[in-house]
XYZ file of C-alpha atoms in Angstrom:
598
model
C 2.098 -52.481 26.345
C 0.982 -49.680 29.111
C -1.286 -46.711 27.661
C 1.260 -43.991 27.394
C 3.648 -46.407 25.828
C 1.027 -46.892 22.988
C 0.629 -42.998 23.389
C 4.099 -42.537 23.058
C 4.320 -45.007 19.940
C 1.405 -43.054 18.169
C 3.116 -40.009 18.868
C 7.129 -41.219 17.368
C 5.465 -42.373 14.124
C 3.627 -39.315 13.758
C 6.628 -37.286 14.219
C 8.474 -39.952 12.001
C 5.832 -39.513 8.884
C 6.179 -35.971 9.620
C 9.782 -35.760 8.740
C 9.292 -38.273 6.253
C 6.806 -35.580 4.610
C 9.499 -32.994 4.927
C 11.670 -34.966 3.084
C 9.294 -35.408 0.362
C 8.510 -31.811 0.187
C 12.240 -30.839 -0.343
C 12.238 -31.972 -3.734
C 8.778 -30.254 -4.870
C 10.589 -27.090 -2.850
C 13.795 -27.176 -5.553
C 11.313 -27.369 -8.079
C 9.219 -25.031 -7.088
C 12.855 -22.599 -6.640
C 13.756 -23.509 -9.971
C 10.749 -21.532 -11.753
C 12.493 -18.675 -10.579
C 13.362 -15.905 -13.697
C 16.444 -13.766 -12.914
C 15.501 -10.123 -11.931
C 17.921 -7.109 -12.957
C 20.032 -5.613 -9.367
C 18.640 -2.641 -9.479
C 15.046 -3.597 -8.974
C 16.187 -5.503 -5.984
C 17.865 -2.904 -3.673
C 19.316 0.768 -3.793
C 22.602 1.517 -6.113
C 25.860 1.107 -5.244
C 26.447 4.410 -5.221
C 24.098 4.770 -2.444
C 26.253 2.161 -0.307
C 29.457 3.716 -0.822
C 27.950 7.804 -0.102
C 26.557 5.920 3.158
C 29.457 4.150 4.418
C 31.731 7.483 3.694
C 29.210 9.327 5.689
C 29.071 6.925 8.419
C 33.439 7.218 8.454
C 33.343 10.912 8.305
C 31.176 11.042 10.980
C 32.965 8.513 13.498
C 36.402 11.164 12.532
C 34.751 14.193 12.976
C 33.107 12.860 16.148
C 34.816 9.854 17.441
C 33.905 10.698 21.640
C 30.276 10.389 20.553
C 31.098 7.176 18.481
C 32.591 5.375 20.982
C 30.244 6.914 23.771
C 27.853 4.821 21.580
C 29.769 1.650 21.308
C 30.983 1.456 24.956
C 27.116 1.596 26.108
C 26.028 -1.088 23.216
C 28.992 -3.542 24.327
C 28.661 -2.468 28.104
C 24.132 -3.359 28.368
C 24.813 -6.311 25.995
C 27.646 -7.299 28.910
C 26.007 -6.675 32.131
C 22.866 -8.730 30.188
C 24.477 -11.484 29.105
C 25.690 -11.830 32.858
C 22.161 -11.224 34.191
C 20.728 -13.933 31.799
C 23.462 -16.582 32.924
C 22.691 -16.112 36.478
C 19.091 -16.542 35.833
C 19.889 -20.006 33.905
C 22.114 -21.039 36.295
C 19.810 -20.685 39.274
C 16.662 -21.021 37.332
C 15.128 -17.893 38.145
C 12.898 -15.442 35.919
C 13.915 -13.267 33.524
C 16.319 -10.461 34.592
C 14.993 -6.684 34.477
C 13.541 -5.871 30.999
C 12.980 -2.517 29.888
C 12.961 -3.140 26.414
C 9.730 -1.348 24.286
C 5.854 -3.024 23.636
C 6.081 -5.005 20.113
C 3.054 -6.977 19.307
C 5.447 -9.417 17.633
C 6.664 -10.499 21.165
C 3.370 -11.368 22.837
C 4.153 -14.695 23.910
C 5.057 -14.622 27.866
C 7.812 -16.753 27.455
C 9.591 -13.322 25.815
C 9.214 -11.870 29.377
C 9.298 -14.937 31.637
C 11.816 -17.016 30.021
C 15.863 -16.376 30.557
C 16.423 -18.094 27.223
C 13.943 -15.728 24.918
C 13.992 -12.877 27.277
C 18.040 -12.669 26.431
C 16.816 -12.718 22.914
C 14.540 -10.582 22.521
C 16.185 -7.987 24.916
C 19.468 -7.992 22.984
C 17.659 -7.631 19.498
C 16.278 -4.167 21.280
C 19.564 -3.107 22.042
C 21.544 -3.828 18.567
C 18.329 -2.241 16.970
C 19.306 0.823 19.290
C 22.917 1.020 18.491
C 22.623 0.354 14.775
C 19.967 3.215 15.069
C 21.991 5.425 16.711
C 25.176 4.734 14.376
C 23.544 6.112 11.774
C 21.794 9.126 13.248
C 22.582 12.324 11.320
C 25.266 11.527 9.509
C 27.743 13.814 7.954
C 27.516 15.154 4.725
C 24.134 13.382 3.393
C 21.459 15.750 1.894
C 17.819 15.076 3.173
C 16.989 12.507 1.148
C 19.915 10.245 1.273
C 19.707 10.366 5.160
C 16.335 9.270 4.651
C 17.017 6.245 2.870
C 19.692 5.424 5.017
C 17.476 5.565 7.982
C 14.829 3.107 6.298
C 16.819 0.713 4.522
C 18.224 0.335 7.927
C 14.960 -0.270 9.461
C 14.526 -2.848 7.231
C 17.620 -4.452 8.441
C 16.259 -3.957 11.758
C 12.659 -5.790 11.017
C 14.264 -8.456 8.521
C 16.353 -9.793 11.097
C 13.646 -9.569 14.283
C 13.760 -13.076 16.284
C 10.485 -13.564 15.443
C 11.530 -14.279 12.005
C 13.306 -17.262 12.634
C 12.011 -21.044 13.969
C 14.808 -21.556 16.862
C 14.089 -17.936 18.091
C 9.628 -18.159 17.763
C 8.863 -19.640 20.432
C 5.035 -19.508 19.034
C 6.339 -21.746 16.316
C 8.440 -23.885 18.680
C 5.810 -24.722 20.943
C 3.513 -25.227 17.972
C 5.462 -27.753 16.153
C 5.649 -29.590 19.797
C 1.988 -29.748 20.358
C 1.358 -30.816 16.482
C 4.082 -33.825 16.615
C 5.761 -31.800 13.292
C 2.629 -30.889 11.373
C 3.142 -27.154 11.653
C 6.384 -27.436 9.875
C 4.847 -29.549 7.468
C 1.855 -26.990 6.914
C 4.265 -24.250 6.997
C 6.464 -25.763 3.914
C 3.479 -26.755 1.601
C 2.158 -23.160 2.303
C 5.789 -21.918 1.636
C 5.566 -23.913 -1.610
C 2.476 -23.329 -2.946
C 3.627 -19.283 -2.529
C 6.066 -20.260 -4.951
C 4.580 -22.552 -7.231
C 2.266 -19.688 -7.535
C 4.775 -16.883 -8.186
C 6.865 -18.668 -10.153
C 10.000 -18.842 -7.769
C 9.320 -15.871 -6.115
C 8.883 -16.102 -2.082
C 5.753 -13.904 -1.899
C 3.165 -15.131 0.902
C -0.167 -15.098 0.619
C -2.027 -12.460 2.709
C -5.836 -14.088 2.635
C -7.554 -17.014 1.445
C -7.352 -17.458 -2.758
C -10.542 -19.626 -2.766
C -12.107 -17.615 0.005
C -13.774 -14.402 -2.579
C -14.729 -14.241 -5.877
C -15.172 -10.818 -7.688
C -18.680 -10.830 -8.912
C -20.180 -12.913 -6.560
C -19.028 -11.864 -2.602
C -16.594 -8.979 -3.636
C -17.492 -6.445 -6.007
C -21.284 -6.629 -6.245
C -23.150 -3.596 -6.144
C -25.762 -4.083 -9.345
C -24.723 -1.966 -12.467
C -23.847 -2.578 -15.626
C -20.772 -2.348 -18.676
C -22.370 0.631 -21.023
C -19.052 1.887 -22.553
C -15.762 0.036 -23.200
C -12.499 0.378 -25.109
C -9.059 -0.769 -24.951
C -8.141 1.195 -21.866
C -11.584 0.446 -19.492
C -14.951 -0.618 -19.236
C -17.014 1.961 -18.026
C -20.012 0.802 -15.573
C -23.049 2.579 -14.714
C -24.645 1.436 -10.969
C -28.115 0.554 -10.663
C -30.204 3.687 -9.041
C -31.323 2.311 -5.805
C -33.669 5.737 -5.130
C -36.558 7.069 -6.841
C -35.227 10.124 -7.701
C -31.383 11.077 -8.439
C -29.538 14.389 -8.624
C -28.994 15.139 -12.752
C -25.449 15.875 -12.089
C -23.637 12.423 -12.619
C -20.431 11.457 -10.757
C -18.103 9.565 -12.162
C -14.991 7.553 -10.217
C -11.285 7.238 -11.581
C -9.632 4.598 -9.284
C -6.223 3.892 -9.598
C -4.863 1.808 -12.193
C -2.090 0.349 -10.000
C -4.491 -1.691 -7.907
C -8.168 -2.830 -9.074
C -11.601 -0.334 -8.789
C -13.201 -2.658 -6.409
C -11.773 -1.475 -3.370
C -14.817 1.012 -3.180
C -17.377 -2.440 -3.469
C -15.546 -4.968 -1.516
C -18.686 -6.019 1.056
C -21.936 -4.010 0.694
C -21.162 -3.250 4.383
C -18.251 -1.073 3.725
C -18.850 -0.709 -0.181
C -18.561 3.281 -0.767
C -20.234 2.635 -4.063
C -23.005 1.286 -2.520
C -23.562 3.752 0.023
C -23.337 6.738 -2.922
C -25.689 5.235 -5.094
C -27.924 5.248 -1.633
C -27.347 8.813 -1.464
C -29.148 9.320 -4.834
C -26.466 9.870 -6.871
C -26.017 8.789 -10.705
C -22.560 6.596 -10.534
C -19.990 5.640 -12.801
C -17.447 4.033 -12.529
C -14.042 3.257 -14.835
C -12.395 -0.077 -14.567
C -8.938 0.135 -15.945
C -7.541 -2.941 -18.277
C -5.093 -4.691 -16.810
C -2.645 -4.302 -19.105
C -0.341 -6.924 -21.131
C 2.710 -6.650 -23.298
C 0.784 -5.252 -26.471
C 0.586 -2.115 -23.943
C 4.215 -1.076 -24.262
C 2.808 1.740 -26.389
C 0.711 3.527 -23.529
C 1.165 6.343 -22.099
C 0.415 9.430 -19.823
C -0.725 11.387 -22.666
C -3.004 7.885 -23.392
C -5.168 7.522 -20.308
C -5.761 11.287 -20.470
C -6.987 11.576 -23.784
C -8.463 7.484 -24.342
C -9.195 7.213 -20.485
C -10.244 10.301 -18.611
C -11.816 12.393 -21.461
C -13.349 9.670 -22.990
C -15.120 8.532 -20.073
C -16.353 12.336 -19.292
C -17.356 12.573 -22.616
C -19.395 9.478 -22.108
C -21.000 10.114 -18.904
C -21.725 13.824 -20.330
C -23.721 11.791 -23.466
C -25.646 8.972 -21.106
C -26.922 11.624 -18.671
C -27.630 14.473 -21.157
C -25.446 17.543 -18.727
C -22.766 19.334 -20.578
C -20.764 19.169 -17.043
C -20.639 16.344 -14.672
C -18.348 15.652 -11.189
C -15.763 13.623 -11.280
C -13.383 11.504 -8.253
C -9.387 10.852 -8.894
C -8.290 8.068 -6.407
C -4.351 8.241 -6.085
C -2.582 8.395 -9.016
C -5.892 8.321 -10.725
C -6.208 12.100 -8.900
C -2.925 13.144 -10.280
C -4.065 12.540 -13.805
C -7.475 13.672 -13.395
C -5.475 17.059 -11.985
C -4.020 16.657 -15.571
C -6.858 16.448 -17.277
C -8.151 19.455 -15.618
C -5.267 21.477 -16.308
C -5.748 20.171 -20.268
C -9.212 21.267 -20.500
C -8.531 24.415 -18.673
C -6.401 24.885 -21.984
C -8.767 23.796 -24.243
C -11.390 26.430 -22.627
C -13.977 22.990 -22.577
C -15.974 23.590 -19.308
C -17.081 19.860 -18.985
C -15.912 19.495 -15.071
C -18.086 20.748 -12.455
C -16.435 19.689 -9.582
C -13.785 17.643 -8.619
C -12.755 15.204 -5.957
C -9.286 13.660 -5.116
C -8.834 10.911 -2.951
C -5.499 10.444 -1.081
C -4.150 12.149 -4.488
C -0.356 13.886 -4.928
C -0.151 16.768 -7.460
C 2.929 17.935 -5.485
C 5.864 16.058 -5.676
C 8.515 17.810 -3.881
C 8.135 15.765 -0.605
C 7.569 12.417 -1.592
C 6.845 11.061 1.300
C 7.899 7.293 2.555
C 7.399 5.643 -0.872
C 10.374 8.289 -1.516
C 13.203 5.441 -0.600
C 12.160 3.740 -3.762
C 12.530 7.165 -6.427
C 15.751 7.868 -6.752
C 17.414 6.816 -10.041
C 19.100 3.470 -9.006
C 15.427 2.010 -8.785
C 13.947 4.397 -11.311
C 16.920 3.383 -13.567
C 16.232 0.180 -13.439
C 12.255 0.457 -13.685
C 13.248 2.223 -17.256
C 15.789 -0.851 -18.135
C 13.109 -3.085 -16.998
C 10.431 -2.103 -19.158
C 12.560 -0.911 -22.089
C 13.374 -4.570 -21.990
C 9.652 -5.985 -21.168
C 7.606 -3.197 -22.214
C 5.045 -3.505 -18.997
C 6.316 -3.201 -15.559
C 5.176 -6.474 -13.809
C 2.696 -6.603 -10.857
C 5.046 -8.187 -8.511
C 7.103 -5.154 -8.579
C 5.169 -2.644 -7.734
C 3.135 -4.981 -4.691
C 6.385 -5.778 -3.514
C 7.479 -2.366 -3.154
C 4.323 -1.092 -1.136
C 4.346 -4.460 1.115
C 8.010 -2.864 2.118
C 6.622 0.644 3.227
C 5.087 -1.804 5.970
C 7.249 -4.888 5.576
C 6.244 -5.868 9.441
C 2.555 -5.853 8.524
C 2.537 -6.849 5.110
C 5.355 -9.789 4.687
C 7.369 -10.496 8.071
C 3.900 -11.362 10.386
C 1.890 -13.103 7.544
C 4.891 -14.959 6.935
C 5.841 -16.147 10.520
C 2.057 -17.264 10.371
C 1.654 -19.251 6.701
C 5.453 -20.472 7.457
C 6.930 -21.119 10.531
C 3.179 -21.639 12.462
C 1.774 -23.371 9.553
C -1.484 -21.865 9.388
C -3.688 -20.884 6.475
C -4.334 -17.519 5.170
C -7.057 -15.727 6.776
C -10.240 -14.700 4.595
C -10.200 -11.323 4.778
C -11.645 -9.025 1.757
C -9.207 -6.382 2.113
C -5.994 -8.384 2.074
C -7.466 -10.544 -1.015
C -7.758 -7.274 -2.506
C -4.491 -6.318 -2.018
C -2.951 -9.246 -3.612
C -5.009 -8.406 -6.628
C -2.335 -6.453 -8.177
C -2.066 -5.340 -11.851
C 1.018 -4.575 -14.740
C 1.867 -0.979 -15.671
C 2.598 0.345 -19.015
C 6.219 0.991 -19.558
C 6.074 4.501 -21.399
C 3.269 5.503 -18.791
C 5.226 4.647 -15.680
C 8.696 5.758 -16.781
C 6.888 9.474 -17.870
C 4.746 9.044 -14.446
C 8.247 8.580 -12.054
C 10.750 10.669 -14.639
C 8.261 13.712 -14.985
C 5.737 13.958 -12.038
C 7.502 12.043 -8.903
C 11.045 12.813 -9.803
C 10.586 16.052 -11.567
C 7.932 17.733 -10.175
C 7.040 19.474 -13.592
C 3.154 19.985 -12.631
C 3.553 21.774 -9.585
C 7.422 22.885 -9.448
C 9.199 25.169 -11.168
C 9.257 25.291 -14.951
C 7.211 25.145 -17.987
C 5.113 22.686 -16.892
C 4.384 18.687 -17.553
C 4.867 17.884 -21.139
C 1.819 15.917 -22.563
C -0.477 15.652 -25.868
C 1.764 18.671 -27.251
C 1.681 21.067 -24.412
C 2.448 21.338 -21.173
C 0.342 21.840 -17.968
C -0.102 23.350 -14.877
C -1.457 22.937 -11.595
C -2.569 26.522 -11.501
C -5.120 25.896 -14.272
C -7.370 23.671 -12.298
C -9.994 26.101 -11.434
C -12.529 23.753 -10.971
C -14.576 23.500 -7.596
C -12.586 20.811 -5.760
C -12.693 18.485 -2.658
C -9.232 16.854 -1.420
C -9.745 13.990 1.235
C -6.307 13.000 2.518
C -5.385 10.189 5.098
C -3.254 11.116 8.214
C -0.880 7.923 8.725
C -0.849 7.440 4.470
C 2.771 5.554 3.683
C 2.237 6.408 -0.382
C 0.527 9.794 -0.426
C 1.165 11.407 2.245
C -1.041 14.026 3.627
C 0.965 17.333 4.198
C 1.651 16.724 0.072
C -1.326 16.341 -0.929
C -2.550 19.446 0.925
C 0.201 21.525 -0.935
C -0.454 20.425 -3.973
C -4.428 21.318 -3.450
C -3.175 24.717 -2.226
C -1.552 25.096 -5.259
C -4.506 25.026 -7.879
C -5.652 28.223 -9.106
C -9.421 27.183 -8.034
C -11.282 29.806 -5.485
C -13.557 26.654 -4.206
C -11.437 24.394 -2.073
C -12.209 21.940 0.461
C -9.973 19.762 2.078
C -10.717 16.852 4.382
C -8.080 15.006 6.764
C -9.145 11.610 7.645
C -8.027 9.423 10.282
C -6.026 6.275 9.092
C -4.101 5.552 5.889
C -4.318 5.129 2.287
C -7.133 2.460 2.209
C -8.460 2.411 5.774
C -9.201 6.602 5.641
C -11.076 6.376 2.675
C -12.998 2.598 2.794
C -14.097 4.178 6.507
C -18.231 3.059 6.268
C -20.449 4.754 8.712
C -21.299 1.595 10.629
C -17.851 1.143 11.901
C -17.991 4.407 14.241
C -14.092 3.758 13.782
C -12.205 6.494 12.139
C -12.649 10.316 12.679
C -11.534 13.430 10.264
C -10.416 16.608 10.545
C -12.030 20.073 8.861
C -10.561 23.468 8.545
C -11.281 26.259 6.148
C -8.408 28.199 6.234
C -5.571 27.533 3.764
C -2.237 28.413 5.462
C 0.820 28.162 3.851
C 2.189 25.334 6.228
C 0.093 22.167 6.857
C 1.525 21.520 10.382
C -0.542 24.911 11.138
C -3.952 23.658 8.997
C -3.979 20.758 11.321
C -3.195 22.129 14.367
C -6.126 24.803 13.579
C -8.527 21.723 12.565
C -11.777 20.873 14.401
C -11.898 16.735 14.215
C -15.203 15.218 13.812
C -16.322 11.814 14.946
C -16.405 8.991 12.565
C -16.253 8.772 8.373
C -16.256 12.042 6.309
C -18.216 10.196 3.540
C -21.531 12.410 5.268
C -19.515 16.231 4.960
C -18.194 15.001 1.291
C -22.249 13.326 0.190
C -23.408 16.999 1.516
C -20.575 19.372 -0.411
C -21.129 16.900 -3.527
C -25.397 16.842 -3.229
C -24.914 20.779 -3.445
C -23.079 20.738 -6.683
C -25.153 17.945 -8.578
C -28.216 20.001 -9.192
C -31.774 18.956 -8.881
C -33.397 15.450 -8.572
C -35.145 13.777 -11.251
C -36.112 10.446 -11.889
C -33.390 8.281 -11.620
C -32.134 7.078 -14.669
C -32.538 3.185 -16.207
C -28.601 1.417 -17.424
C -27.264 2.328 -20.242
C -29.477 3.987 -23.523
C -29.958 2.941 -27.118
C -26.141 3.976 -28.010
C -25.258 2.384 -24.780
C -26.597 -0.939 -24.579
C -25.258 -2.645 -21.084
C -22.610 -5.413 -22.532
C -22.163 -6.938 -19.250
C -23.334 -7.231 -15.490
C -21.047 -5.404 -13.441
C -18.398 -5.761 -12.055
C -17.494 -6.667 -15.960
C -15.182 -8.124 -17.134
C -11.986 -5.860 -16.856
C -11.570 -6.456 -13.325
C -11.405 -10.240 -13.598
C -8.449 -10.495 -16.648
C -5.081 -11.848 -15.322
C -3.051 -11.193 -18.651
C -0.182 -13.375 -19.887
C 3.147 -11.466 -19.524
């Protein structure tokens, strides 16, 4: 027997114990598929009624108009003819690809997708139904804003769901990768397809980084501080003083309770709680509980008055001031506006200043994450956890992987699936995956009252909580907004409105670069991201940022310098905790870590 025919051999039973593996597989697969609990219609897309308003829009429209119609369809059928008859020439006399005018994707970087007649014909016709199917749908008749909105991204998602890159016998990536590996790709690509679902129980959702690559508490998460308060909504931690001296003021942080605090300490090179405590502040921050079905019972009105006021009232004891500053991430900021309001009522003047990150007290433009807050999916959020009494993780991650479904599911996919490679370690990503539940009275009063309603900031009596109602003219405190210019769940023109809006005479308001994490987890050593400044406060936002002076790199430096002037003088910096606060665990406690039973 010759070399390559003992290459050859070695290669066939490779390829043979390959498919042989894939055989095997196919039975863990079913199993795997057969952990999968049934989940109510309307969590899964929009309401029939939205279907049947769309397609009577779409048929008014082609009545009304049909010359512009056609004019559509005659160009779609008449490029996808005269390229179909360009690409058979170029197979039949094995030339390059015809002429391709089709737009830069980065999910067609191969050459072969410009060289090759067989995936150039693909790639260009995808381009051109993605054109027509856009154009059928451009301003339809008799949709209000919103609808046409929805119809426009649900559409999209069409669009992106069904790119050739999606798919094995259109990758050619994946093609020539199962070649070179004899199979093994494929086989990769199925155990990592598997092991998604063996971890999800049935569901398909792929893993963004590396489960065994971070640990909270030992590489994520690990600025030095200490547990001194908890109770059943969070553990409060208190951050080691890294200077000498620290301003008396304290700050404390309210992240978001929809994702996990340590988003501001994922590496100390881009931890912002690091880089604070640095600064000479006195930090605390609140780590939410992750909550499990005996939460049913919580509320708005509950992580105001157990949550935000507790944890003031805290702070306000450990560091001996009767007023302290205080940071609302997201929806954390919309509450903490709440709060605000509340004590505003109360006449307690325990706020100094305030900051909100990426934070919407505005509702009346709700942005991209929009599509998903109309009542067919609020509906069925309310049947959900009337029926559960927690909304699930899984619902709320999937829903923000959609508002960038290329990014977040159809690339990592093509990557763990079809080219059988592993997750990447990557902090961020892990830390996306890190979801948590919500409470079911808190998030139906959170998307009935404030995202659907608009009863802080709109018109009417105000949002209804702890026997009152409240008002985003009665925060009067000294505030800071930092908003992120490309943010897909708060976006930035909203947020400014909303800031507008509050009766306080001190307002700043930062626009940073970048989105929803990026903008705001933007460390100084990256140079990367710049933001935008203006001190006047005109009615449209278009106009504040068009009359903005941008600034290189983070605005962490303009926010450390408007906070240092509102945190009085330095003093020693204080030790964890006190005799009424003994430390009960080494940060990042134990909150953060819980992955409840539901």
């Amino acid at each position: 027997m010759t070399t390559n025919e003992i290459e050859f051999h070695e290669e066939s039973e490779k390829l043979k114990e390959n498919l042989q593996k894939i055989e095997a597989l196919s039975t863990r697969f079913a199993a795997a598929l057969a952990q999968k609990k049934p989940i109510r219609h309307a969590l899964q897309a929009p309401g029939e009624d939205f279907f049947a308003s769309s397609a009577a829009a779409y048929w008014q429209k082609t009545f009304n108009s049909p010359g512009e119609m056609f004019e559509h369809q005659i160009e779609f059928w008449g490029k996808t003819l005269r390229h179909a008859i360009e690409a058979q020439q170029s197979f039949l006399t094995q030339g390059t690809a015809p002429a391709d005018n089709s737009p830069k994707d980065p999910r067609f970087r191969n050459p072969l997708w410009d060289t090759h007649p067989y995936f150039n014909y693909i790639k260009q016709q995808y381009f051109l139904t993605a054109k027509a199917l856009e154009q059928s749908i451009d301003k339809l008749e008799g949709l209000d804003p919103q609808t046409q909105r929805r119809v426009e991204y649900f559409t999209r998602q069409m669009i992106d769901m069904m790119a050739p890159t999606n798919f094995l016998a259109t990758n050619p990536d994946a093609l020539e990768r199962a070649v070179e590996t004899e199979g093994q790709s494929l086989v990769d690509g199925l155990e990592n397809m598997i092991r998604d679902l063996e971890r999800n129980n049935g569901e398909l959702v792929v893993t963004l980084s590396d489960p065994d690559a971070f640990t909270v508490g030992e590489n994520l998460g690990t600025t030095e501080g200490g547990v001194v308060f908890r109770n059943r909504m969070f553990e409060l931690i208190q951050y080691k003083a890294v200077t000498e001296k620290a301003y008396e003021i304290p700050l404390v942080i309210f992240p978001p309770w929809i994702n996990k605090f340590y988003i501001l300490d994922l590496k100390p090179e881009n931890s912002l709680i690091k880089w604070i405590t640095e600064q000479g502040f006195t930090l605390y921050v609140v780590s939410w509980v992750n909550p499990d079905l005996s939460f049913a019972d919580v509320g708005m009105d509950t992580y105001i008055e157990d949550g935000f006021l507790t944890a003031i009232d805290q702070v306000r004891s450990l560091s001996g001031q009767d007023k302290i500053n205080v940071v609302g991430y997201c929806i954390a900021g919309t509450t903490l506006s709440l709060t605000l309001s509340l004590l505003k009522q109360r006449g307690e003047d325990k706020v100094n200043s305030a900051t909100f990150f990426t934070a919407l007290t505005d509702f009346s433009d709700q942005g991209e994450v929009g599509v998903f807050l109309d009542d067919d999916f609020v509906d069925g959020i309310e049947e959900e956890v009337a029926d559960k009494g927690v909304m699930g993780s899984l619902y709320m991650a999937r829903t923000f992987s959609y508002l960038r479904a290329n990014d977040l599911i159809y690339t990592p996919a093509v990557r763990s699936y079809l080219l059988g490679t592993a997750p990447p370690a990557f902090d961020l990503l892990h830390w996306n995956g890190d979801s948590t539940n919500l409470p079911g009275r808190m998030a139906v009063e959170y998307l009935r009252g404030l995202c659907q309603g608009d009863q802080f900031a709109g018109e009417g009596p105000g949002f209804p909580v702890l026997g009152t109602h409240l008002r985003i003219e009665e925060v009067e405190v000294p505030l800071c907004a930092i908003a992120c210019e490309t943010d897909h769940i708060a976006a930035w023109r909203s947020s400014y409105r909303g800031m507008r809006k509050m009766g306080s005479k001190d307002k700043t308001f930062i626009l940073s670069e970048s989105g929803h994490i990026a903008g705001i987890v933007n460390p100084p050593s990256k140079k990367k991201y710049g933001h935008y400044t203006n001190d006047d406060w005109p009615e449209d936002p278009t106009e504040w940022q068009a009359g903005a002076t941008r600034h290189d790199g983070t605005w962490w430096f303009r926010w450390g310098e408007w906070l240092a002037s509102r945190s009085g003088k330095k003093k020693p910096a204080p030790a964890l905790g006190d005799s009424s606060h003994p430390v009960l665990a080494d940060a990042p406690g134990t909150y953060v870590i819980a992955r409840p039973t539901l």
